[in-house]
PDB file of C-alpha atoms in Angstrom:
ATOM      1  CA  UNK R   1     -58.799  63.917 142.687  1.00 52.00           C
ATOM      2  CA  UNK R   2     -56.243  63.422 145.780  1.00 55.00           C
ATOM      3  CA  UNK R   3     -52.747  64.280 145.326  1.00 58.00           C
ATOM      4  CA  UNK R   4     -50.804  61.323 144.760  1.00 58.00           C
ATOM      5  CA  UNK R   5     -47.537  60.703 147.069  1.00 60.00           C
ATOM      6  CA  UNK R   6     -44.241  62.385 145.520  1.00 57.00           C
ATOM      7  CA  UNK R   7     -41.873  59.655 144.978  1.00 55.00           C
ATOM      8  CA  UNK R   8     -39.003  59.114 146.373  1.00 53.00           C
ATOM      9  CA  UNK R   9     -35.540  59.246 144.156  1.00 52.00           C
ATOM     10  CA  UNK R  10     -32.521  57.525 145.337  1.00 51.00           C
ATOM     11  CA  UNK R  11     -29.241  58.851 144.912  1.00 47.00           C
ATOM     12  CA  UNK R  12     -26.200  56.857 144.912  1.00 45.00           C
ATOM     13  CA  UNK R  13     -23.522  57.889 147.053  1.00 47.00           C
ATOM     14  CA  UNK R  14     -20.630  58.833 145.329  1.00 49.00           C
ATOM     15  CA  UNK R  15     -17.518  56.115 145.821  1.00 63.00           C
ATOM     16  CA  UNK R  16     -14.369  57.163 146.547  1.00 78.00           C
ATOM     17  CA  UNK R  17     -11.348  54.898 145.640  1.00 91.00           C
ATOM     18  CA  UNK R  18      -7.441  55.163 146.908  1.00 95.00           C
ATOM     19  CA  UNK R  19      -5.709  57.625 144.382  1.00 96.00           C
ATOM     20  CA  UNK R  20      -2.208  57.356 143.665  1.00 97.00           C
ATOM     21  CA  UNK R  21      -0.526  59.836 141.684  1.00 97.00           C
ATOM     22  CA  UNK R  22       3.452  59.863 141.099  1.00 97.00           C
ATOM     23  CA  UNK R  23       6.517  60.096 138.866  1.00 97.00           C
ATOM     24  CA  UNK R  24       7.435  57.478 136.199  1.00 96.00           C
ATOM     25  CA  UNK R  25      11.388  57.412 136.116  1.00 94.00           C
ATOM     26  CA  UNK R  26      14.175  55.295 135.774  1.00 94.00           C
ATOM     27  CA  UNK R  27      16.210  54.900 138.672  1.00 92.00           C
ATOM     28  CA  UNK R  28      19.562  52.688 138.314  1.00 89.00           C
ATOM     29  CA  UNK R  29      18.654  50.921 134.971  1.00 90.00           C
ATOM     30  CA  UNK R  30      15.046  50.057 136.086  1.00 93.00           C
ATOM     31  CA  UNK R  31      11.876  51.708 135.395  1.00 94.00           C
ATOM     32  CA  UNK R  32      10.567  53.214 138.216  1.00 96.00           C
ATOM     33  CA  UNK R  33       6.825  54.540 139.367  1.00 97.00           C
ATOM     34  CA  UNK R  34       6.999  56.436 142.917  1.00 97.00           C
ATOM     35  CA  UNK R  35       4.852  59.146 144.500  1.00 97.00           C
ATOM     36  CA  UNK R  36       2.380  59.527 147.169  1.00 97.00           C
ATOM     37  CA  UNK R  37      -1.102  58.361 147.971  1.00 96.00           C
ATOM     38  CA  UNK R  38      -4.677  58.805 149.832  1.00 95.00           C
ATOM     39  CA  UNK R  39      -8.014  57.010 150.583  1.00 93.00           C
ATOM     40  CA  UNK R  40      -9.576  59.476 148.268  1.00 93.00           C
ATOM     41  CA  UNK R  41      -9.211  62.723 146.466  1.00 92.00           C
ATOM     42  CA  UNK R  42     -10.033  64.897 148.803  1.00 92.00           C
ATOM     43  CA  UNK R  43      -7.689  63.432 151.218  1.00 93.00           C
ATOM     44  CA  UNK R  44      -5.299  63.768 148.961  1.00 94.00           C
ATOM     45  CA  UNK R  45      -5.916  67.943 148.595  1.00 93.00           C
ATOM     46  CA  UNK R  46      -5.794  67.750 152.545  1.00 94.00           C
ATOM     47  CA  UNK R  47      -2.421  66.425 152.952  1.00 93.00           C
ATOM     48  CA  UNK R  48      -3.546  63.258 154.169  1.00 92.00           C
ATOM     49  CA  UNK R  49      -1.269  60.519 151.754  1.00 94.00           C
ATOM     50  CA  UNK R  50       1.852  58.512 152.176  1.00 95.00           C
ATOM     51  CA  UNK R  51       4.762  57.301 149.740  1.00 95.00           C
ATOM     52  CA  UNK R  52       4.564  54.009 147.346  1.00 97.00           C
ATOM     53  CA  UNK R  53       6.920  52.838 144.944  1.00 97.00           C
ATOM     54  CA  UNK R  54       6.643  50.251 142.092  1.00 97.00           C
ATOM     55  CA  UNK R  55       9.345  48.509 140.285  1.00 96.00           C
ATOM     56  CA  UNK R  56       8.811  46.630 136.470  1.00 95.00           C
ATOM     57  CA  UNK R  57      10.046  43.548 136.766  1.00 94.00           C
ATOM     58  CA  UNK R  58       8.999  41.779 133.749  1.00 88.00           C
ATOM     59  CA  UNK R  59      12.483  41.703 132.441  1.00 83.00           C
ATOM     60  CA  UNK R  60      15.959  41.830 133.855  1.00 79.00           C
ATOM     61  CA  UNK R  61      17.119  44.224 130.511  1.00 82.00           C
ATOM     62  CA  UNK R  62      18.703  47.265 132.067  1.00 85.00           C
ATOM     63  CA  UNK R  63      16.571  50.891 130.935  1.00 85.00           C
ATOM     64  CA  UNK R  64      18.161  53.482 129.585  1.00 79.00           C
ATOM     65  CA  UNK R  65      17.348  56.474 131.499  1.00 73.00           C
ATOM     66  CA  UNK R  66      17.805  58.513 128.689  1.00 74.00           C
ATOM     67  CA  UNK R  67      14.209  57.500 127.111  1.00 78.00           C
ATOM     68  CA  UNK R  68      11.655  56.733 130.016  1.00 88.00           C
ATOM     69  CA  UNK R  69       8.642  54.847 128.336  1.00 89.00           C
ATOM     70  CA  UNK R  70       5.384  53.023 130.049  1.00 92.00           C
ATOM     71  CA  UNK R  71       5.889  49.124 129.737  1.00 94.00           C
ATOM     72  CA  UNK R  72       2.875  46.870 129.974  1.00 96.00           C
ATOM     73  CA  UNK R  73       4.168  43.911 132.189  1.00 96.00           C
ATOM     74  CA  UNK R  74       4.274  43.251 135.936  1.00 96.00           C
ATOM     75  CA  UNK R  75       5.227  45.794 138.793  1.00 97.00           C
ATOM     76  CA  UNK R  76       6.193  44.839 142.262  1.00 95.00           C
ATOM     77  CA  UNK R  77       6.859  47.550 144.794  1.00 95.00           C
ATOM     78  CA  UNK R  78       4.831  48.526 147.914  1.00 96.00           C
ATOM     79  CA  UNK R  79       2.540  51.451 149.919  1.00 96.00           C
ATOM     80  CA  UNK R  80       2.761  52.769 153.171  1.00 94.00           C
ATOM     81  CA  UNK R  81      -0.239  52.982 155.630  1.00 92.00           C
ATOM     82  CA  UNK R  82      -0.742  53.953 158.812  1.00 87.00           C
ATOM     83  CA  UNK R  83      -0.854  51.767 161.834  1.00 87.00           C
ATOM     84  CA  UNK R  84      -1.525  52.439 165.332  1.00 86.00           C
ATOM     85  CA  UNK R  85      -0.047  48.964 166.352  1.00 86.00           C
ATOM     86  CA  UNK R  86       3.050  49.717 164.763  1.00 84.00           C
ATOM     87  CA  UNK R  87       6.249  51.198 166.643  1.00 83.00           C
ATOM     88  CA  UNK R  88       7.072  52.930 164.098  1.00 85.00           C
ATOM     89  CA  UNK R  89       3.267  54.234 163.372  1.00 87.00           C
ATOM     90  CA  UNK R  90       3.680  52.749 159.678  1.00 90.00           C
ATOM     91  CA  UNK R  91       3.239  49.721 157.891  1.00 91.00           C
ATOM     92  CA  UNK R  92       4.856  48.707 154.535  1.00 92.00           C
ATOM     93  CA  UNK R  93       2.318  46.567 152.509  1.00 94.00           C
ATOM     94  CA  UNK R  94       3.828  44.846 149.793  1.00 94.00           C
ATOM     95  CA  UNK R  95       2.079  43.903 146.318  1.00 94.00           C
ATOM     96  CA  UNK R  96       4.384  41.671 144.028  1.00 88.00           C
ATOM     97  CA  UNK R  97       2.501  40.508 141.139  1.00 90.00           C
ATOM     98  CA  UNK R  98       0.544  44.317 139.440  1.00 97.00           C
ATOM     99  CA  UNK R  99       0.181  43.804 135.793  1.00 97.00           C
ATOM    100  CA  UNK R 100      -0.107  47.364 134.122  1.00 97.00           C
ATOM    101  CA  UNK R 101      -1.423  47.930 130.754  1.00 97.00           C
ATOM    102  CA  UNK R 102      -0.635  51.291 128.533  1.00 96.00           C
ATOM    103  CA  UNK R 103      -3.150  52.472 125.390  1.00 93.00           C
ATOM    104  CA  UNK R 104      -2.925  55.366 123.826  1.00 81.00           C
ATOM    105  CA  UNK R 105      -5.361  58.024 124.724  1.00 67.00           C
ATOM    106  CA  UNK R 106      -6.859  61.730 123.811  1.00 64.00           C
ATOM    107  CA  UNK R 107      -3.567  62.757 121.683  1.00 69.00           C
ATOM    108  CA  UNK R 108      -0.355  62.132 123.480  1.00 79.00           C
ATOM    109  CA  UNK R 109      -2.365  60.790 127.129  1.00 88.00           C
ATOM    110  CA  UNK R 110      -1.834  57.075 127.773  1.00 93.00           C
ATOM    111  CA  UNK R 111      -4.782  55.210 129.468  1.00 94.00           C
ATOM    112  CA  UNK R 112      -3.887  52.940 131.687  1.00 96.00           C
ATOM    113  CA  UNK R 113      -5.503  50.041 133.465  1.00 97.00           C
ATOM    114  CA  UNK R 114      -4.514  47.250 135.801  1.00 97.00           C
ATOM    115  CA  UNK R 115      -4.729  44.220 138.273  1.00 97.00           C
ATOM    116  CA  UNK R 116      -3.166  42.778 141.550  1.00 95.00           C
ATOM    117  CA  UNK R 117      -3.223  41.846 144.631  1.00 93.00           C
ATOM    118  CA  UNK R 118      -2.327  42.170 148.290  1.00 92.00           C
ATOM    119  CA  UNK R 119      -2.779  40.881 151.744  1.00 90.00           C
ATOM    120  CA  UNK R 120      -6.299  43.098 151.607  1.00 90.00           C
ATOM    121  CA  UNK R 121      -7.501  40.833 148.110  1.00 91.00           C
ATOM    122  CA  UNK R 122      -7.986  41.369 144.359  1.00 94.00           C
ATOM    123  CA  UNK R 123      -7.900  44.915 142.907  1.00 95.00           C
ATOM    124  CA  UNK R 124      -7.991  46.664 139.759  1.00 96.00           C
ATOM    125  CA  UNK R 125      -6.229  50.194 138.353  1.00 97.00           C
ATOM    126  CA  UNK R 126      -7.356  52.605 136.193  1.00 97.00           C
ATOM    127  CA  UNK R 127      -6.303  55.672 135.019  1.00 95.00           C
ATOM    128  CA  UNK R 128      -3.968  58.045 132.934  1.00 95.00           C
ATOM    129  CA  UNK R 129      -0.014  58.544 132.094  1.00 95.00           C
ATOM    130  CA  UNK R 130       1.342  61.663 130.782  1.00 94.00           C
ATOM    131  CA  UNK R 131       4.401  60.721 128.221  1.00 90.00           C
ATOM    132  CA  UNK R 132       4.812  64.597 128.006  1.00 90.00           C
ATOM    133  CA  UNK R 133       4.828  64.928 131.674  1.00 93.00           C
ATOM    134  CA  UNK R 134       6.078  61.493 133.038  1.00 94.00           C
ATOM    135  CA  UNK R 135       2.998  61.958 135.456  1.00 96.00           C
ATOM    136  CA  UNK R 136       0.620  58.862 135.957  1.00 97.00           C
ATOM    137  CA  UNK R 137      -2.934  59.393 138.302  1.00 97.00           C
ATOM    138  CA  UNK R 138      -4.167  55.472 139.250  1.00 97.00           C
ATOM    139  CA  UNK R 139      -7.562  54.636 141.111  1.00 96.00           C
ATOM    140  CA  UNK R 140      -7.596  51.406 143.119  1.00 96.00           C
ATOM    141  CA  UNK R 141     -11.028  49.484 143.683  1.00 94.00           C
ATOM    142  CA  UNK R 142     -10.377  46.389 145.208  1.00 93.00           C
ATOM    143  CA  UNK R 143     -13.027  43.536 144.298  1.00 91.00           C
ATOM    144  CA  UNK R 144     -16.082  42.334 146.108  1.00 82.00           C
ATOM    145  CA  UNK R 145     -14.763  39.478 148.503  1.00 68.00           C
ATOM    146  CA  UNK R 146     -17.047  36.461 147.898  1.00 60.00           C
ATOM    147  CA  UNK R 147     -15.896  34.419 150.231  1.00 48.00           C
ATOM    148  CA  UNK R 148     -12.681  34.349 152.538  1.00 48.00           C
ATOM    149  CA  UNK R 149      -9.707  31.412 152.633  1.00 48.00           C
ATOM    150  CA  UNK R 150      -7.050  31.633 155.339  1.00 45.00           C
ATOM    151  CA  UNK R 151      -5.155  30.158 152.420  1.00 45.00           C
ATOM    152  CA  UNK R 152      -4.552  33.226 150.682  1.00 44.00           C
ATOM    153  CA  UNK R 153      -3.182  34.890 153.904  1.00 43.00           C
ATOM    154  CA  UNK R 154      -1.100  31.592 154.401  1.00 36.00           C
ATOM    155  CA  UNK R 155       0.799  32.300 151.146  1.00 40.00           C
ATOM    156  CA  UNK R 156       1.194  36.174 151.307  1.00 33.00           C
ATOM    157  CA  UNK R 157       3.465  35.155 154.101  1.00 33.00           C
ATOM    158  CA  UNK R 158       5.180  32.074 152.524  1.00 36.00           C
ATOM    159  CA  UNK R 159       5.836  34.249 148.897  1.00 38.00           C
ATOM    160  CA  UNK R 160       8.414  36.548 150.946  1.00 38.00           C
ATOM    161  CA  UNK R 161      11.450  35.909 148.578  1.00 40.00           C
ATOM    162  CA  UNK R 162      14.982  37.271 148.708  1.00 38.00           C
ATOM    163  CA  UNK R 163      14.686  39.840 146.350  1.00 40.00           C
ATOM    164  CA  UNK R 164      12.270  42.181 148.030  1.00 39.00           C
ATOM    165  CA  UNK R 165      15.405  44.386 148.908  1.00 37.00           C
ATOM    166  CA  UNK R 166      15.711  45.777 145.238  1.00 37.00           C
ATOM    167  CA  UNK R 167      12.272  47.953 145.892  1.00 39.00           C
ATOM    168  CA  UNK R 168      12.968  48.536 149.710  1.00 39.00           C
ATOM    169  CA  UNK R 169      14.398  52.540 149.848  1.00 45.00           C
ATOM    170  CA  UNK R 170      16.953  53.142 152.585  1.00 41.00           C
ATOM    171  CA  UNK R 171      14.086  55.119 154.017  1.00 46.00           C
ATOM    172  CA  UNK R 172      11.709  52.571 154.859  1.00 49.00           C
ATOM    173  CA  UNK R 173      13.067  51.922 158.869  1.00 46.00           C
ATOM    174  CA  UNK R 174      10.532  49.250 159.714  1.00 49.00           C
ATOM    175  CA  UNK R 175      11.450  46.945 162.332  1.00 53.00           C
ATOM    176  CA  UNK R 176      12.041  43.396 160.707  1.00 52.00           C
ATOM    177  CA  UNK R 177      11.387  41.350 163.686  1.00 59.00           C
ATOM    178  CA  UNK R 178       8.078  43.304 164.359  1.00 58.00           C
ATOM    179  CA  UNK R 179       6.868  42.912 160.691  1.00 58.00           C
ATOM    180  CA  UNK R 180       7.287  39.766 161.148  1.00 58.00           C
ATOM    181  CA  UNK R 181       4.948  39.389 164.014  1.00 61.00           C
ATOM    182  CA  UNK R 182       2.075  41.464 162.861  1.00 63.00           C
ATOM    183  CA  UNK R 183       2.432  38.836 159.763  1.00 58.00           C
ATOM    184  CA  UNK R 184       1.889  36.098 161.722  1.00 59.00           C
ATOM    185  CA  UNK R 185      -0.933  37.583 163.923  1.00 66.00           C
ATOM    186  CA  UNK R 186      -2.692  38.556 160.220  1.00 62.00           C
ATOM    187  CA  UNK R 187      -2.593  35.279 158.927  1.00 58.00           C
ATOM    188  CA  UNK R 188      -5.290  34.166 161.276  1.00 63.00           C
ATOM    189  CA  UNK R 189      -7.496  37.155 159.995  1.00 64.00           C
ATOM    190  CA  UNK R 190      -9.965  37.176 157.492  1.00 64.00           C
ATOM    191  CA  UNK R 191      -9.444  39.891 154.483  1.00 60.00           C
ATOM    192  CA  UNK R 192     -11.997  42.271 155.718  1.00 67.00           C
ATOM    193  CA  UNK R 193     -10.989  41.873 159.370  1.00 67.00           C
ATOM    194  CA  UNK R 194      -7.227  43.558 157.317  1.00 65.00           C
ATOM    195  CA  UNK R 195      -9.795  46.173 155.516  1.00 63.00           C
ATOM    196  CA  UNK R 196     -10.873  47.276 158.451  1.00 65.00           C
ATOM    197  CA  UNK R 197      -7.491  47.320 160.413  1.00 65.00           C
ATOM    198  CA  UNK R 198      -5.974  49.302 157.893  1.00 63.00           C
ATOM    199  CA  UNK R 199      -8.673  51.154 155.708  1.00 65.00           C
ATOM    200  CA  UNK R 200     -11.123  51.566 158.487  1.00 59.00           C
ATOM    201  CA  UNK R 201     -10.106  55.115 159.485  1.00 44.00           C
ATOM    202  CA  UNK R 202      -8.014  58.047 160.258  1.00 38.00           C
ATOM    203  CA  UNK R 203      -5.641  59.401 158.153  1.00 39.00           C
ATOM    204  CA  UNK R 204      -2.012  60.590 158.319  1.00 41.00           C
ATOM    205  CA  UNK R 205       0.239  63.637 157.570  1.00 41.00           C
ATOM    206  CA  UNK R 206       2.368  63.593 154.619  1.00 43.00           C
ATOM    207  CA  UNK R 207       5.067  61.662 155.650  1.00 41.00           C
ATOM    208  CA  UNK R 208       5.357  57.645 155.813  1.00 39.00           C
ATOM    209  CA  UNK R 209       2.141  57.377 157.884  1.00 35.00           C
ATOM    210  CA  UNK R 210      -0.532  58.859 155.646  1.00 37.00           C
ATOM    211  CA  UNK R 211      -3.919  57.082 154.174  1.00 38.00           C
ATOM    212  CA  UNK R 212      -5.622  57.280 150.960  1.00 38.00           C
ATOM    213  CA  UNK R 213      -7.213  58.474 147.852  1.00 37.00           C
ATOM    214  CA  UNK R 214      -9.425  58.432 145.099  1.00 37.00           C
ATOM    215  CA  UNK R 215     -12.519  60.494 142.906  1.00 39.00           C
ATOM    216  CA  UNK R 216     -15.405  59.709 142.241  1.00 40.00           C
ATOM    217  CA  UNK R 217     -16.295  56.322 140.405  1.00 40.00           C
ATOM    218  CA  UNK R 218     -17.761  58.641 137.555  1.00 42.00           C
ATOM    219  CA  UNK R 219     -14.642  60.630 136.882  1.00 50.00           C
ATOM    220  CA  UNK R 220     -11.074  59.963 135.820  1.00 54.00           C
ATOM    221  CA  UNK R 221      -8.059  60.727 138.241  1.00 65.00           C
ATOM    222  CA  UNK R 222      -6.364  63.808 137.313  1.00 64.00           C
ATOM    223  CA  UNK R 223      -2.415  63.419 136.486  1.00 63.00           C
ATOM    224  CA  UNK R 224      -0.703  66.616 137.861  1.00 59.00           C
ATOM    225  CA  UNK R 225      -0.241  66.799 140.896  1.00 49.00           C
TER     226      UNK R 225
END
């Protein structure tokens, strides 16, 4: 009998997703999630990730910093990323509307999942928070885009209220006028036409300019840092 052909076995390349990893505080009477992140993991280890910062804003109550706890409720803050268009060589992309969710998890660790969206389209989180620690380890996998509506990008621009100061550091010197420009040249682009402009490539050191993050889809982002 003839040898029969060997088969071929398909492996699935592994996906990685941004990773951001950071400090829950309270800063000022309001709870507080900052720290850095990178296209992936291994970007990450290499120094390639920039700063974010998220805010809760589900209630105007004032925190006391003297017991930080995770809230479940909605987050608005923003990311950096690096672009070559920029002056500056940095863009600040802001994400108003993140609902986080805390449960319990192994012992004292938190799991911790969540949605939103940005100028980019949906996305979920998932991940851990360290209650011992303060630490919290998000991955980011932004949803299959079906189909695209310049209506979306029309109201990313129209939902800039007055009150995107209170989760703007000093530190962020972006020029207003020319954010305000590259807004209106984006709202005539599709969402992956803003993938690709911003995700597409290249990274950036450690300061404001940096990319992204994540593991693999298989594993769970680590919490220390």
């Amino acid at each position: 009998k003839g040898k029969g052909k060997a088969k071929k076995i398909m492996v699935k390349p592994i996906e990685e997703k941004p990773l951001l990893r950071g400090i829950l505080k309270v800063s000022e009477g309001k709870l507080v999630w900052s720290g850095k992140w990178a296209m992936s993991a291994s970007k990450f280890k290499e120094g390639e990730k920039s700063k974010f910062k998220y805010v809760y804003t589900e209630t105007g109550e004032e925190i006391n910093d003297d017991k930080i706890e995770p809230k479940d409720g909605i987050y608005r803050g923003y990311f950096v990323v690096k672009d070559a268009t920029a002056e500056s060589g940095m863009r600040k992309i802001e994400e108003k509307k993140v609902k986080l969710r805390f449960f319990k998890h192994e012992g004292a660790m938190h799991k911790v999942k969540g949605t939103g969206t940005n100028k980019f389209g949906e996305f979920v989180l998932e991940g851990k928070y360290d209650p011992a620690s303060h630490k919290m380890a998000l991955e980011k996998e932004y949803l299959a885009q079906e189909q695209e509506e310049e209506e979306e990008d029309a109201e990313f621009i129209a939902d800039d209220d007055d009150d995107d100061d209170d989760v703007v550091e000093d530190g962020d010197d972006i020029d207003k006028d020319e954010e305000l420009a590259t807004l209106n040249e984006e709202a005539n682009m599709s969402v992956e036409e803003l993938r690709k402009r911003y995700y597409g490539g290249g990274g950036g050191g450690d300061d404001d300019a940096g990319n992204g993050s994540s593991s693999s889809s298989s594993k769970r982002p680590k919490v220390d840092e």
